[in-house]
CSV table of C-alpha atoms in Angstrom, one decimal:
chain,number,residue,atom,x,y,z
Z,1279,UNK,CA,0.0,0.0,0.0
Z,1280,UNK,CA,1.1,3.2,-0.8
Z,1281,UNK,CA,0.5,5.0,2.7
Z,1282,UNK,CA,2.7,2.3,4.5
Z,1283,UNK,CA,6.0,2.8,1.9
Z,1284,UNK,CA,5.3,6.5,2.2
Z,1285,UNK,CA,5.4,6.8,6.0
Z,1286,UNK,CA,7.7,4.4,6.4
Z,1287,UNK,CA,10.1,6.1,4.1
Z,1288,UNK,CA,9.4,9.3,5.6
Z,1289,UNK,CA,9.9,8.0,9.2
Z,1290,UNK,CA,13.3,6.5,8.0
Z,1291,UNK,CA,14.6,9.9,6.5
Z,1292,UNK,CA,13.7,11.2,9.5
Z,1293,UNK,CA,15.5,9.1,11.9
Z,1294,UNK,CA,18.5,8.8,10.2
Z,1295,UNK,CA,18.4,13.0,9.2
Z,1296,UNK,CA,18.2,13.3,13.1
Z,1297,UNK,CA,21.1,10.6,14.0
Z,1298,UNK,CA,22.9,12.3,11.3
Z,1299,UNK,CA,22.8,16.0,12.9
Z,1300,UNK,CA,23.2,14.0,16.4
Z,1301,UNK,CA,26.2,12.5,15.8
Z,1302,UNK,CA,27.8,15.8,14.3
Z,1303,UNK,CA,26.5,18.4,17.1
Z,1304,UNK,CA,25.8,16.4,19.9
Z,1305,UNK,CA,28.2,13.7,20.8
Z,1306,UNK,CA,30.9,15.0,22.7
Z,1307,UNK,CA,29.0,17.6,24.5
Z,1308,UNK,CA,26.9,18.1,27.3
Z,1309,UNK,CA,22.9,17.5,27.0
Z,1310,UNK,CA,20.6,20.4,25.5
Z,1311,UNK,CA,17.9,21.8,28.3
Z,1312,UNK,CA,14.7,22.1,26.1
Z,1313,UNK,CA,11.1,22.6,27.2
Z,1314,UNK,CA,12.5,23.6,31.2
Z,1315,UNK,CA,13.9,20.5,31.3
Z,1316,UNK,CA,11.4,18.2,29.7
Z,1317,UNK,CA,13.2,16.9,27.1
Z,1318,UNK,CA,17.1,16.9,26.8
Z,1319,UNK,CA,19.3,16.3,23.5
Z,1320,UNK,CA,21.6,13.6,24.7
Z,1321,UNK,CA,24.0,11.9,23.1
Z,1322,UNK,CA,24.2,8.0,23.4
Z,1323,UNK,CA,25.4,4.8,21.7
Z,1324,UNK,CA,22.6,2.0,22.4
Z,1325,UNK,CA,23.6,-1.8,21.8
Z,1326,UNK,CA,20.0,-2.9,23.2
Z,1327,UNK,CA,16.5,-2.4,21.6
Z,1328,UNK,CA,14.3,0.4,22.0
Z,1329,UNK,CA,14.5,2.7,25.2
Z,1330,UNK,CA,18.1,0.5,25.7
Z,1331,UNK,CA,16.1,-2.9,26.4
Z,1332,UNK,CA,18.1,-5.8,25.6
Z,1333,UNK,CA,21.5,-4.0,25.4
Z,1334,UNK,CA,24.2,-6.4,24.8
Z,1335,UNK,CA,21.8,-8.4,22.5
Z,1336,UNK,CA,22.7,-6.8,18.9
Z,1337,UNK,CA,23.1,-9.4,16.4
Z,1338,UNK,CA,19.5,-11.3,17.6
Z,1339,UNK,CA,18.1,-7.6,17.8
Z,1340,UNK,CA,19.3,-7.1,14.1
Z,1341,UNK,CA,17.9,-10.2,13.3
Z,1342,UNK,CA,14.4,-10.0,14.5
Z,1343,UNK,CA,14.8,-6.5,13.1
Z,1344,UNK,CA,15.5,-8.3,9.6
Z,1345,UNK,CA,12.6,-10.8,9.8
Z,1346,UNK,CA,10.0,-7.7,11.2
Z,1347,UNK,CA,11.6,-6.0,7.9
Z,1348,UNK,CA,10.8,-9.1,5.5
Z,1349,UNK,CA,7.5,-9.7,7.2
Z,1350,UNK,CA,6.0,-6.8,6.9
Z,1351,UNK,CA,7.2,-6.5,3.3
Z,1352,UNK,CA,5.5,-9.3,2.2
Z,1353,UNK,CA,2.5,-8.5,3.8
Z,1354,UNK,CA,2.2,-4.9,2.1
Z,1355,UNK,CA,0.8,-6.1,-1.2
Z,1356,UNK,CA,-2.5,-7.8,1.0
Z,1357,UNK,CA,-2.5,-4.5,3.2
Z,1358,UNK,CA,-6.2,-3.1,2.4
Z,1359,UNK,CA,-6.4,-0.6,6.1
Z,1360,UNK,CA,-5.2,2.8,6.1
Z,1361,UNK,CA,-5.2,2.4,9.8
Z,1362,UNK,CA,-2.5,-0.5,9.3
Z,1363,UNK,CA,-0.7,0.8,6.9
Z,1364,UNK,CA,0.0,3.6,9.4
Z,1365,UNK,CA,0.9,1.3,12.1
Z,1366,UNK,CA,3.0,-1.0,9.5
Z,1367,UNK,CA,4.7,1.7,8.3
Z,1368,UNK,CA,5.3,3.3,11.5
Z,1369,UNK,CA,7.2,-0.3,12.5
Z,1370,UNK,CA,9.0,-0.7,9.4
Z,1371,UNK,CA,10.4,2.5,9.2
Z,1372,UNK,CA,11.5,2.5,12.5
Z,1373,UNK,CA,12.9,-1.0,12.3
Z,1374,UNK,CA,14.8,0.0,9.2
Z,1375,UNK,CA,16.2,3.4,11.0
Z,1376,UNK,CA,17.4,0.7,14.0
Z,1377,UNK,CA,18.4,-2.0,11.5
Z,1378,UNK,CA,20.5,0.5,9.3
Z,1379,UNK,CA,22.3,1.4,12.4
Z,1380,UNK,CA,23.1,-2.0,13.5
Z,1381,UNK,CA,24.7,-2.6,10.1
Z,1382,UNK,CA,26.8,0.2,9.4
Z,1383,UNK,CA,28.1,1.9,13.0
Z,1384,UNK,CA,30.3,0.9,14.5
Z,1385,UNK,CA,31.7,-1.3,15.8
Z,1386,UNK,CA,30.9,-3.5,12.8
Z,1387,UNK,CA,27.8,-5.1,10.9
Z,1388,UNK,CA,25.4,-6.7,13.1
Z,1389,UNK,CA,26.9,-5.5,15.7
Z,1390,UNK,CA,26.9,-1.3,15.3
Z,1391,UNK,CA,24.9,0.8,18.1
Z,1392,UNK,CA,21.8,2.8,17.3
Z,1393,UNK,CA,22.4,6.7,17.7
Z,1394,UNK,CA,20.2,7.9,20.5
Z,1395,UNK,CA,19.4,11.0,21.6
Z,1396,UNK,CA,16.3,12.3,23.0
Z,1397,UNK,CA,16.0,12.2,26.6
Z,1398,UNK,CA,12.7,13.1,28.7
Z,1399,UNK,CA,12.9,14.7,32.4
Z,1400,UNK,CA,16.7,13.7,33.0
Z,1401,UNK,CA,19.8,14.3,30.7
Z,1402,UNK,CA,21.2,10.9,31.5
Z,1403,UNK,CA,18.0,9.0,31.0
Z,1404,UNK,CA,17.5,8.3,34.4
Z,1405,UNK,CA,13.9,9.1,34.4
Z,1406,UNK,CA,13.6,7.7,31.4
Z,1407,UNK,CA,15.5,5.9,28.9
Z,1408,UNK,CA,17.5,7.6,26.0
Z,1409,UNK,CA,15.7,7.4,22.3
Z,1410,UNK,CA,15.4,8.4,18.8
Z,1411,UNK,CA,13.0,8.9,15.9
Z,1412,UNK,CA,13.0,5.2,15.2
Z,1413,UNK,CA,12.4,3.7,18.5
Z,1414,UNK,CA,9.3,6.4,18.9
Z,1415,UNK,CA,7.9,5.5,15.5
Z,1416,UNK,CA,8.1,1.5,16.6
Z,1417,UNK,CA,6.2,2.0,19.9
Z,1418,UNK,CA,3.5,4.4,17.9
Z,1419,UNK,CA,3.2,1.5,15.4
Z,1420,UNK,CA,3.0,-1.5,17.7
Z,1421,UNK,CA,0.3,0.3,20.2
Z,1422,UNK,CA,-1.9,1.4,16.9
Z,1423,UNK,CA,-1.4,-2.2,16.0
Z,1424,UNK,CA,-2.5,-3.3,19.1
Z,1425,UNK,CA,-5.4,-0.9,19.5
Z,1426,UNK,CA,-6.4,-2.2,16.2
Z,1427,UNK,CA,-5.9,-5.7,16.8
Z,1428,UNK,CA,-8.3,-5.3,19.5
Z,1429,UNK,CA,-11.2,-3.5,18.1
Z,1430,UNK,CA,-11.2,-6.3,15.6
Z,1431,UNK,CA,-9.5,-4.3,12.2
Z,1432,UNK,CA,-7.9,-6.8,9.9
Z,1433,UNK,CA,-5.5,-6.1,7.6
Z,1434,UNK,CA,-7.7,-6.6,4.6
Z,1435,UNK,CA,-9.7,-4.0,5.7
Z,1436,UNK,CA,-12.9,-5.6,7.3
Z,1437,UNK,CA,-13.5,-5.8,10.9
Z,1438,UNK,CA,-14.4,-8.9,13.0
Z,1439,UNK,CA,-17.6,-8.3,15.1
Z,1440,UNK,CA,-18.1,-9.8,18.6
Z,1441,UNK,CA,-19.7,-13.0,17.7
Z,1442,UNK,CA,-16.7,-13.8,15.4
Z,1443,UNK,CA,-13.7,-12.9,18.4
Z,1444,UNK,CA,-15.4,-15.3,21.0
């Protein structure tokens, strides 16, 4: 569907704009005060998955980043929802923006750490844990998938009605 490669695409020129300028202005220095110190611009390397879950874990994080990737591409051409082509693409950009990471930072392929960088409450990421563009647009995607999963929205575009879920 058109809506899911077009927000996907989007949502990975983002990230990876954002890591770009990150990595140029931010590592190195201290955090940015925004918003009186609701959000801080903080540099950080992240071997884990999103919000630095996992860390230590990167080449089975770039794998099941691979397989979400190949899954979700193969399922685009049966995609009928515009609500699930805005979670989908939501995930797959933001698996791609991760994955891309993992493949060409260093320290190596399948091994590189995501650039993270946005930091709410606490400039270390005490309060809560350091992030990008990417990991955002994952967790958007996978709660609109669950939401949508839940009021019964398939992906062909029809919804299940009670009698059908029990």
């Amino acid at each position: 569907m058109l809506w899911l490669a077009l927000l996907a695409l989007a949502t990975l020129a983002v990230d990876l704009g954002t890591k770009t300028w990150a990595l140029a202005e931010l590592d190195g220095r201290e955090p940015i005060r925004l918003l009186g110190g609701v959000l801080y611009l903080s540099f950080a390397r992240n071997t884990g998955a999103a919000f630095s879950l996992a860390s230590g874990y990167t080449i089975g994080l770039t794998l099941v980043s691979l397989t979400v990737v190949v899954v979700i591409v193969r399922f685009a051409g049966r995609l009928r929802s515009l609500p699930w082509a805005i979670a989908l693409g939501l995930i797959l950009g933001g698996a791609t923006g991760n994955l891309v990471d993992r493949l060409f930072r260093p320290p190596g392929p399948l091994r590189g750490a995501v650039i993270d960088f946005l930091s709410l409450f606490d400039k270390h990421g005490d309060a809560w844990p350091i992030f990008n563009i990417a990991d955002s647009a994952l967790v958007c995607g996978v709660g609109l998938a669950v939401v949508l999963e839940l009021t019964g929205r398939r992906l062909n575009g029809t919804r299940v009605v009670k009698a059908e879920r029990a």
